Amino acid sequence: MARKISLFIPCFVDQLQPQVAVDTVKVLRRIGCEVDFPADQTCCGQPAFNTGFWDEARPCAERFLRVFKDAEVIVCPSGSCATMVRVFYPELLASGTAHDEAAALGKRTFELSEFLVKVMGLTDVGATFQHTVTYHASCHGLRELKLRNEPLQLLRGVKGLKLVDMLRLEECCGFGGTFATKFESISVAMGESKCDSVAVTGAEYVTAIDPSCLMHVQGILGRRKDRAKAIHLASILASG
Amino acid sequence: MSTMSNNPTPAGETPSALTAAQKFLRDAATKSADLVHREIIRKNMDSYDAAHNRGRARIKDWEAARRKCQEIKREAINNLDKYLLQFEQKVLERGGHVFWAANGDEACAYIKDLAIGRGVKTVVKSKSMVTEEMHLAPVLEAAGMRVWETDLGEFIVQLRNEAPYHIVTPAMHLDRNQIRDLFREKLGEDIPDADPQKLVALARRKLREAFFAAEMGISGANFLVADAGVVAITTNEGNGRLSTSLPRIHVAVTGIEKVIPRLEDLGTLWPVLATSGTGQPITTYSTLVGGPKRADEADGPEEFHVVLLDNGRSGLLANAEEREVLHCIRCGACLNICPVYRNIGGHTYNTTYPGPIGSVLTPHLRGSEFQHLSYASSLCGACTSVCPVNINLHHHLLHNRRDFTKAGGAKTGGERTQFKLWRTAMLHPRLYALGGWMMRHSLRLVYGMGLAGTALDPMRAWSRKRRPVTLPAQSFRARWKKELSKSDQGRSAGGSK
Ligand code: SF4
C-alpha cells in the first residue's frame, strides 16, 4: 500500500546530519512511498520547550501545524522530535482549538521505525548491512512513544547484520538537549557509561532511532578513539 | 554496601561564596569524573536492578499494582484535610498527642521543649528523612542531648558527620573497609578483616546500650493510617520497633502527605514499597503504633506524640498540576534508576531528597535557589517508568522549568534573549536557512584551523569533551531541492544509489 508521506526533518538533522534525512527518503521510496518535504518547515520548538520557554516554543508549534496541515502522514527520523509533536504539542497548545488540531496531527505523526513496522507492517525493507551492530534504546522513542521492539525487528530483518545485545540498553546516553552543554560533565559521564556498554559488545556500530543521541555518542566514541561508530537506523536500512 | 573513594567534601571549601547552583556544578564535575565512584554505584545499582526486576516479576500484575497505589495516594492527597483529622482524632482518643508544625523550626522546637521538659538525656532515632529535612539532630545536640541514629546506614553516616547518601540506603557509597576504619577511629574497636558480620555485631552492641539508656525514641512514618489512627513503620533491622517501644517517650515525625485512608491499603502499599525499595516481597519488620502503653499492657512508651510537618507541602497541595508529587512514598526507585544520580551520587544534590524526586520537589520546598536541579536532567523518563505511584516525574521537571522562566527566574535573562532571537529565525525559513549556513561555515572554519574546543570555538561546551561533529557542506533542504525533490515519486529509489 503506497502512502503519501510528508517528511519532518528535525532542524539539527537538516543542518548537521543531512545524510540521515537522505537515507530516510531512500528507505521510504524503496518501499514504494511517495515522499514530500514541505520546504517551509524549521524547528518543532523542542529546545525552547525543554528549557522552559514555552511562550517561545508555542509559535513554532503553531507554525508546524500550519506547514503540515494537509499532510496525510508525517514521518520523522527522530523519536524525540516525533514525541514533541505527538506528546507535548497538545500540552503546549492546551487551550483553544489548536489543541484538538495538535492532537489530531500527533496521531498522524510517526517516528520512522514506528511507521515502517506499525503502519506499513514491514520488518524487512530490503537492506543489507554486513556488520555487527548493537542497539541503544533512545529515551523518547522508548518511554514516550513506547517503541521497544520496532527498531529491533527492523534490524533483525537486515541481511548480513549481526545484532548483539547491549547491557543497560535502556539507560540514557546523556544527550538531553541543552542539558548536554549546561551540565557538560554529567552528560559526558553518562555518555561514557553508554560507550562502555557499547565497547563491551565488540560491535562495529551502535545504532538508535535518534540522531541527537548518536551525535553525542559519536562525539565520545570519537574522542576515545573507540572501535565502534554511531550510525542512524535509517542509514542501515538504506544500505545495500 | 560497597566502596567509594573519599569523603565528598573538597578541601578549602567556602560554601557561602558559591550559590547552590555553582556548588552543584562543581561537585557534579568532580563526582562524575570519579571513576571509582562510578564503578561502585554501578555495581550496587546492578544488584538492585536484579532484585527489583525479580521483585516486580513476583507481583502478578505490576502495572495494576502501581495504578492501585496511585489511586490510594490520590484519594488521600485530594482529601488530606479529612484523613489527617480522622487520624488525629483516633490518636487523641488513645491518649496520644498530635502537633501540627508549619515548618521545620516549629517541629524542632516542639520536640526539643518536650525533651527538655521530660529531662531527656539520650535520644534514639530510627530512620526518618523528615527529621533530616528539619535538621532535628543538631537542635537536640545543641540542647545537650546525645542523639543516636539506630539505622545501621544512618549510624555510619552520622559517625562520618555526613548527610545520608540515599533516602533508603544512606551509606551506599561506602565499602566495608571504610566502615572498619571509621569504627576503629570513632568506636575504638578494630576488626582487621572487616568482616561484615562482625562490623554489624559491633554496631549492634553499641546501639543496644543506647536503646536501653534512651528516654526518647524518634521515628519517621512510612504511612499514617487514617481509619485506624496508627503510624506504620517498616525497617529491615528491627531498630524501628526498638526505638518506638523501649524509651519512655515515642515521637513519630512525618510529612502531612504520608496519610492513607484505610488500614487495608497497606496490603497493597507495603509490598509495593518493599519491592521498589529493595526488591523484597515485604520489609522484615512492619510495625503499627497508635498510642501510649495502655494500663493492661506490659510494653510500650508512656507518651506518644505525632509531629505532622507541612514545611511547604500545602503549597504543593494548592497547585493542582504539581500536586501528585505529594504521592511519593519515598521508595528510592527513581534515584536508583536515574543515570544522573548514578553518575553524580547522592551528596552532590546537597538536598535532603536527592535524585529525581528531589529535583522535582526541592525547588518547591526550598525555592528557586534550587531550580538548577529541575534542569539537571536529560529528561530520559527512567524515573517515571519505575515510580510505584506513577508520578510523572520528568514531566514535572518540565513544568518546573516552565514556571521558573515564566516567573523571570534569576539568570534566565540571557537565555530569554537567545530564545527570542531563535524564535524569530525559526518563524522565518529563509532566516533559519541562512543562520544554519553561517553556523556550519563558521564552525568549519574554526575546526579547520584546529581550534575545536578552545575559547574560540562557540560550541566548546559541546566539543571540549566530544569530538566535534563533522560539518556537512550542504543542508538537507539544499540537497532536497537539488537532487531529491524531483527524483522518482512513488517508485523505487534504488537508482539514487
Ligand atoms: S517519586 Fe516515586 S520512585 Fe521516586 S521515591 Fe517517590 S515513590 Fe519512589
mmCIF file of C-alpha atoms in Angstrom, chain B residues 133-387:
data_model
loop_
_atom_site.group_PDB
_atom_site.id
_atom_site.type_symbol
_atom_site.label_atom_id
_atom_site.label_comp_id
_atom_site.label_asym_id
_atom_site.label_seq_id
_atom_site.Cartn_x
_atom_site.Cartn_y
_atom_site.Cartn_z
ATOM 1 C CA GLU B 133 14.717 17.845 56.322
ATOM 2 C CA MET B 134 14.171 19.838 59.527
ATOM 3 C CA HIS B 135 17.696 19.257 60.889
ATOM 4 C CA LEU B 136 16.437 17.872 64.156
ATOM 5 C CA ALA B 137 19.519 16.078 65.463
ATOM 6 C CA PRO B 138 21.748 19.192 65.644
ATOM 7 C CA VAL B 139 18.984 21.045 67.508
ATOM 8 C CA LEU B 140 18.745 18.334 70.162
ATOM 9 C CA GLU B 141 22.509 18.028 70.416
ATOM 10 C CA ALA B 142 22.836 21.760 70.906
ATOM 11 C CA ALA B 143 20.410 21.379 73.801
ATOM 12 C CA GLY B 144 22.831 18.919 75.389
ATOM 13 C CA MET B 145 21.281 15.627 74.383
ATOM 14 C CA ARG B 146 23.015 12.636 72.910
ATOM 15 C CA VAL B 147 21.314 11.568 69.691
ATOM 16 C CA TRP B 148 21.866 8.096 68.241
ATOM 17 C CA GLU B 149 20.936 7.142 64.725
ATOM 18 C CA THR B 150 19.979 3.483 65.000
ATOM 19 C CA ASP B 151 19.550 2.510 61.361
ATOM 20 C CA LEU B 152 22.916 0.983 60.512
ATOM 21 C CA GLY B 153 23.454 3.116 57.428
ATOM 22 C CA GLU B 154 22.383 6.263 59.270
ATOM 23 C CA PHE B 155 24.605 5.317 62.197
ATOM 24 C CA ILE B 156 27.543 5.099 59.806
ATOM 25 C CA VAL B 157 26.936 8.421 58.070
ATOM 26 C CA GLN B 158 26.308 10.048 61.444
ATOM 27 C CA LEU B 159 29.732 8.875 62.612
ATOM 28 C CA ARG B 160 31.171 10.372 59.438
ATOM 29 C CA ASN B 161 29.356 13.621 60.004
ATOM 30 C CA GLU B 162 27.728 13.262 56.629
ATOM 31 C CA ALA B 163 24.227 13.540 55.278
ATOM 32 C CA PRO B 164 22.609 10.322 54.034
ATOM 33 C CA TYR B 165 23.772 9.465 50.517
ATOM 34 C CA HIS B 166 20.443 7.872 49.646
ATOM 35 C CA ILE B 167 16.948 8.001 51.147
ATOM 36 C CA VAL B 168 16.729 4.221 51.592
ATOM 37 C CA THR B 169 20.363 3.100 51.819
ATOM 38 C CA PRO B 170 22.171 6.027 53.458
ATOM 39 C CA ALA B 171 25.677 4.546 53.327
ATOM 40 C CA MET B 172 25.511 3.018 49.869
ATOM 41 C CA HIS B 173 28.691 4.837 48.872
ATOM 42 C CA LEU B 174 30.945 3.136 51.426
ATOM 43 C CA ASP B 175 32.673 -0.215 51.497
ATOM 44 C CA ARG B 176 33.367 -2.397 54.495
ATOM 45 C CA ASN B 177 36.999 -1.357 54.725
ATOM 46 C CA GLN B 178 36.000 2.251 55.051
ATOM 47 C CA ILE B 179 33.453 1.273 57.681
ATOM 48 C CA ARG B 180 36.063 -0.741 59.567
ATOM 49 C CA ASP B 181 38.374 2.294 59.608
ATOM 50 C CA LEU B 182 35.545 4.515 60.725
ATOM 51 C CA PHE B 183 34.574 2.184 63.569
ATOM 52 C CA ARG B 184 38.184 1.896 64.674
ATOM 53 C CA GLU B 185 38.520 5.638 64.794
ATOM 54 C CA LYS B 186 35.150 6.518 66.296
ATOM 55 C CA LEU B 187 34.219 3.456 68.350
ATOM 56 C CA GLY B 188 37.731 2.437 69.344
ATOM 57 C CA GLU B 189 37.455 -1.167 68.252
ATOM 58 C CA ASP B 190 39.346 -2.767 65.412
ATOM 59 C CA ILE B 191 38.031 -5.548 63.217
ATOM 60 C CA PRO B 192 41.049 -6.194 60.988
ATOM 61 C CA ASP B 193 39.329 -8.463 58.448
ATOM 62 C CA ALA B 194 36.376 -6.056 58.102
ATOM 63 C CA ASP B 195 34.004 -8.989 58.261
ATOM 64 C CA PRO B 196 30.522 -7.545 57.735
ATOM 65 C CA GLN B 197 29.007 -9.807 60.399
ATOM 66 C CA LYS B 198 31.477 -8.576 62.964
ATOM 67 C CA LEU B 199 31.025 -4.972 61.934
ATOM 68 C CA VAL B 200 27.280 -5.313 62.345
ATOM 69 C CA ALA B 201 27.721 -7.027 65.703
ATOM 70 C CA LEU B 202 29.857 -4.152 66.926
ATOM 71 C CA ALA B 203 27.299 -1.573 65.828
ATOM 72 C CA ARG B 204 24.544 -3.611 67.404
ATOM 73 C CA ARG B 205 26.350 -3.759 70.726
ATOM 74 C CA LYS B 206 26.819 0.000 70.779
ATOM 75 C CA LEU B 207 23.259 0.639 69.729
ATOM 76 C CA ARG B 208 21.789 -1.710 72.331
ATOM 77 C CA GLU B 209 23.403 0.388 75.029
ATOM 78 C CA ALA B 210 21.808 3.446 73.513
ATOM 79 C CA PHE B 211 18.399 1.793 73.278
ATOM 80 C CA PHE B 212 18.444 0.917 76.954
ATOM 81 C CA ALA B 213 19.643 4.347 78.002
ATOM 82 C CA ALA B 214 17.303 6.400 75.854
ATOM 83 C CA GLU B 215 14.342 8.215 77.352
ATOM 84 C CA MET B 216 13.035 9.293 73.985
ATOM 85 C CA GLY B 217 12.670 7.422 70.705
ATOM 86 C CA ILE B 218 12.081 9.327 67.487
ATOM 87 C CA SER B 219 10.801 7.595 64.397
ATOM 88 C CA GLY B 220 9.553 8.567 60.999
ATOM 89 C CA ALA B 221 6.468 7.072 59.412
ATOM 90 C CA ASN B 222 6.049 5.288 56.141
ATOM 91 C CA PHE B 223 2.322 5.826 56.337
ATOM 92 C CA LEU B 224 -0.244 7.354 58.660
ATOM 93 C CA VAL B 225 -3.357 5.212 58.546
ATOM 94 C CA ALA B 226 -6.417 7.422 58.907
ATOM 95 C CA ASP B 227 -9.167 4.952 59.757
ATOM 96 C CA ALA B 228 -7.083 3.084 62.317
ATOM 97 C CA GLY B 229 -5.239 6.117 63.617
ATOM 98 C CA VAL B 230 -1.873 4.365 63.531
ATOM 99 C CA VAL B 231 1.614 5.105 62.322
ATOM 100 C CA ALA B 232 3.041 2.432 60.005
ATOM 101 C CA ILE B 233 6.787 1.908 60.115
ATOM 102 C CA THR B 234 8.895 -0.614 58.239
ATOM 103 C CA THR B 235 12.553 -1.443 58.824
ATOM 104 C CA ASN B 236 14.862 -4.277 57.977
ATOM 105 C CA GLU B 237 16.881 -4.098 61.162
ATOM 106 C CA GLY B 238 14.213 -4.010 63.834
ATOM 107 C CA ASN B 239 15.512 -0.689 65.059
ATOM 108 C CA GLY B 240 12.199 0.983 64.337
ATOM 109 C CA ARG B 241 10.457 -1.359 66.713
ATOM 110 C CA LEU B 242 13.039 -0.827 69.453
ATOM 111 C CA SER B 243 13.000 2.956 69.048
ATOM 112 C CA THR B 244 9.248 3.069 69.370
ATOM 113 C CA SER B 245 8.813 0.650 72.251
ATOM 114 C CA LEU B 246 11.765 0.834 74.647
ATOM 115 C CA PRO B 247 12.071 4.545 75.519
ATOM 116 C CA ARG B 248 9.549 6.256 77.770
ATOM 117 C CA ILE B 249 8.537 8.687 75.071
ATOM 118 C CA HIS B 250 7.931 7.986 71.402
ATOM 119 C CA VAL B 251 7.751 10.831 68.916
ATOM 120 C CA ALA B 252 6.788 9.993 65.342
ATOM 121 C CA VAL B 253 7.701 12.774 62.928
ATOM 122 C CA THR B 254 6.427 12.872 59.410
ATOM 123 C CA GLY B 255 5.177 14.940 56.496
ATOM 124 C CA ILE B 256 1.453 15.555 56.164
ATOM 125 C CA GLU B 257 1.416 13.778 52.803
ATOM 126 C CA LYS B 258 2.033 10.372 54.379
ATOM 127 C CA VAL B 259 -1.567 9.748 55.337
ATOM 128 C CA ILE B 260 -3.526 6.959 53.649
ATOM 129 C CA PRO B 261 -7.228 6.288 54.055
ATOM 130 C CA ARG B 262 -7.548 2.714 55.250
ATOM 131 C CA LEU B 263 -5.663 0.000 57.057
ATOM 132 C CA GLU B 264 -6.376 -2.382 54.201
ATOM 133 C CA ASP B 265 -4.451 -0.060 51.838
ATOM 134 C CA LEU B 266 -1.271 -1.288 53.497
ATOM 135 C CA GLY B 267 -1.964 -4.642 51.875
ATOM 136 C CA THR B 268 -1.047 -3.027 48.573
ATOM 137 C CA LEU B 269 1.320 -0.280 49.626
ATOM 138 C CA TRP B 270 3.621 -2.263 51.891
ATOM 139 C CA PRO B 271 4.627 -4.936 49.365
ATOM 140 C CA VAL B 272 4.928 -2.343 46.593
ATOM 141 C CA LEU B 273 7.121 -0.145 48.776
ATOM 142 C CA ALA B 274 9.357 -3.097 49.672
ATOM 143 C CA THR B 275 9.573 -4.223 46.045
ATOM 144 C CA SER B 276 10.514 -0.763 44.831
ATOM 145 C CA GLY B 277 12.860 -0.064 47.707
ATOM 146 C CA THR B 278 14.951 -3.206 47.766
ATOM 147 C CA GLY B 279 13.193 -5.882 45.731
ATOM 148 C CA GLN B 280 11.988 -7.630 48.882
ATOM 149 C CA PRO B 281 8.461 -9.086 48.910
ATOM 150 C CA ILE B 282 7.904 -7.353 52.235
ATOM 151 C CA THR B 283 10.195 -5.452 54.569
ATOM 152 C CA THR B 284 11.383 -7.521 57.537
ATOM 153 C CA TYR B 285 9.725 -5.595 60.363
ATOM 154 C CA SER B 286 6.373 -3.957 59.863
ATOM 155 C CA THR B 287 5.128 -2.053 62.885
ATOM 156 C CA LEU B 288 1.896 -0.221 63.638
ATOM 157 C CA VAL B 289 1.841 2.209 66.557
ATOM 158 C CA GLY B 290 -1.227 4.096 67.666
ATOM 159 C CA GLY B 291 -0.781 5.474 71.158
ATOM 160 C CA PRO B 292 0.947 5.177 74.525
ATOM 161 C CA LYS B 293 1.028 1.985 76.540
ATOM 162 C CA ARG B 294 -2.362 1.090 77.978
ATOM 163 C CA ALA B 295 -2.939 0.129 81.593
ATOM 164 C CA ASP B 296 -3.087 -3.565 80.752
ATOM 165 C CA GLU B 297 -0.016 -3.559 78.529
ATOM 166 C CA ALA B 298 3.480 -4.512 79.622
ATOM 167 C CA ASP B 299 5.447 -2.759 76.880
ATOM 168 C CA GLY B 300 5.385 0.498 75.032
ATOM 169 C CA PRO B 301 6.050 4.156 75.655
ATOM 170 C CA GLU B 302 4.279 6.142 78.346
ATOM 171 C CA GLU B 303 3.893 9.068 75.997
ATOM 172 C CA PHE B 304 3.151 9.081 72.306
ATOM 173 C CA HIS B 305 3.476 12.168 70.108
ATOM 174 C CA VAL B 306 2.986 12.642 66.416
ATOM 175 C CA VAL B 307 4.511 15.667 64.727
ATOM 176 C CA LEU B 308 2.924 16.470 61.371
ATOM 177 C CA LEU B 309 5.154 18.641 59.249
ATOM 178 C CA ASP B 310 3.942 20.919 56.484
ATOM 179 C CA ASN B 311 7.101 22.812 55.504
ATOM 180 C CA GLY B 312 5.900 23.834 52.058
ATOM 181 C CA ARG B 313 3.767 20.796 51.335
ATOM 182 C CA SER B 314 0.453 22.613 51.496
ATOM 183 C CA GLY B 315 1.813 24.965 48.835
ATOM 184 C CA LEU B 316 2.222 21.983 46.546
ATOM 185 C CA LEU B 317 -1.205 20.754 47.532
ATOM 186 C CA ALA B 318 -2.672 24.032 46.327
ATOM 187 C CA ASN B 319 -1.059 23.533 42.924
ATOM 188 C CA ALA B 320 -3.355 21.164 41.068
ATOM 189 C CA GLU B 321 -0.849 20.483 38.312
ATOM 190 C CA GLU B 322 2.001 19.518 40.631
ATOM 191 C CA ARG B 323 0.012 18.030 43.496
ATOM 192 C CA GLU B 324 0.772 14.417 42.615
ATOM 193 C CA VAL B 325 4.365 14.985 43.679
ATOM 194 C CA LEU B 326 2.947 14.507 47.189
ATOM 195 C CA HIS B 327 2.065 10.912 46.283
ATOM 196 C CA CYS B 328 5.685 9.905 46.758
ATOM 197 C CA ILE B 329 6.207 7.019 49.179
ATOM 198 C CA ARG B 330 9.990 7.568 49.343
ATOM 199 C CA CYS B 331 10.893 4.176 47.939
ATOM 200 C CA GLY B 332 14.086 5.380 46.272
ATOM 201 C CA ALA B 333 13.453 3.572 42.975
ATOM 202 C CA CYS B 334 13.731 6.764 40.952
ATOM 203 C CA LEU B 335 17.140 7.500 42.475
ATOM 204 C CA ASN B 336 18.373 4.026 41.716
ATOM 205 C CA ILE B 337 17.461 4.067 38.063
ATOM 206 C CA CYS B 338 18.461 7.672 37.437
ATOM 207 C CA PRO B 339 21.569 7.917 35.236
ATOM 208 C CA VAL B 340 22.295 11.366 36.648
ATOM 209 C CA TYR B 341 22.158 10.090 40.238
ATOM 210 C CA ARG B 342 24.297 7.118 39.223
ATOM 211 C CA ASN B 343 26.996 9.454 37.991
ATOM 212 C CA ILE B 344 26.939 12.328 40.477
ATOM 213 C CA GLY B 345 25.894 10.443 43.598
ATOM 214 C CA GLY B 346 23.594 11.493 46.406
ATOM 215 C CA HIS B 347 25.673 14.155 48.133
ATOM 216 C CA THR B 348 26.118 16.350 45.073
ATOM 217 C CA TYR B 349 22.469 17.363 45.181
ATOM 218 C CA ASN B 350 23.038 18.938 48.596
ATOM 219 C CA THR B 351 19.368 18.436 49.411
ATOM 220 C CA THR B 352 17.512 16.200 51.836
ATOM 221 C CA TYR B 353 15.901 14.355 48.960
ATOM 222 C CA PRO B 354 18.311 13.662 46.103
ATOM 223 C CA GLY B 355 17.607 12.112 42.719
ATOM 224 C CA PRO B 356 14.583 12.752 40.508
ATOM 225 C CA ILE B 357 12.042 13.208 43.292
ATOM 226 C CA GLY B 358 14.421 15.622 44.999
ATOM 227 C CA SER B 359 14.923 17.580 41.796
ATOM 228 C CA VAL B 360 11.178 17.900 41.358
ATOM 229 C CA LEU B 361 10.389 18.594 45.000
ATOM 230 C CA THR B 362 13.223 20.759 46.302
ATOM 231 C CA PRO B 363 12.543 23.858 44.182
ATOM 232 C CA HIS B 364 9.006 23.778 45.587
ATOM 233 C CA LEU B 365 10.091 23.290 49.184
ATOM 234 C CA ARG B 366 13.188 25.450 49.225
ATOM 235 C CA GLY B 367 12.682 27.959 46.470
ATOM 236 C CA SER B 368 14.270 28.970 43.226
ATOM 237 C CA GLU B 369 17.790 28.714 44.590
ATOM 238 C CA PHE B 370 17.420 25.015 43.835
ATOM 239 C CA GLN B 371 15.833 25.447 40.425
ATOM 240 C CA HIS B 372 19.021 24.282 38.712
ATOM 241 C CA LEU B 373 18.003 20.779 39.796
ATOM 242 C CA SER B 374 14.984 20.950 37.501
ATOM 243 C CA TYR B 375 17.439 21.409 34.655
ATOM 244 C CA ALA B 376 19.972 18.812 35.769
ATOM 245 C CA SER B 377 18.178 16.055 33.908
ATOM 246 C CA SER B 378 18.269 14.690 30.396
ATOM 247 C CA LEU B 379 14.500 14.142 30.745
ATOM 248 C CA CYS B 380 15.022 10.489 29.923
ATOM 249 C CA GLY B 381 11.980 9.472 31.943
ATOM 250 C CA ALA B 382 13.534 6.390 33.548
ATOM 251 C CA CYS B 383 12.317 7.699 36.920
ATOM 252 C CA THR B 384 8.734 7.924 35.731
ATOM 253 C CA SER B 385 8.913 4.418 34.321
ATOM 254 C CA VAL B 386 9.690 2.901 37.738
ATOM 255 C CA CYS B 387 7.783 5.114 40.155
#
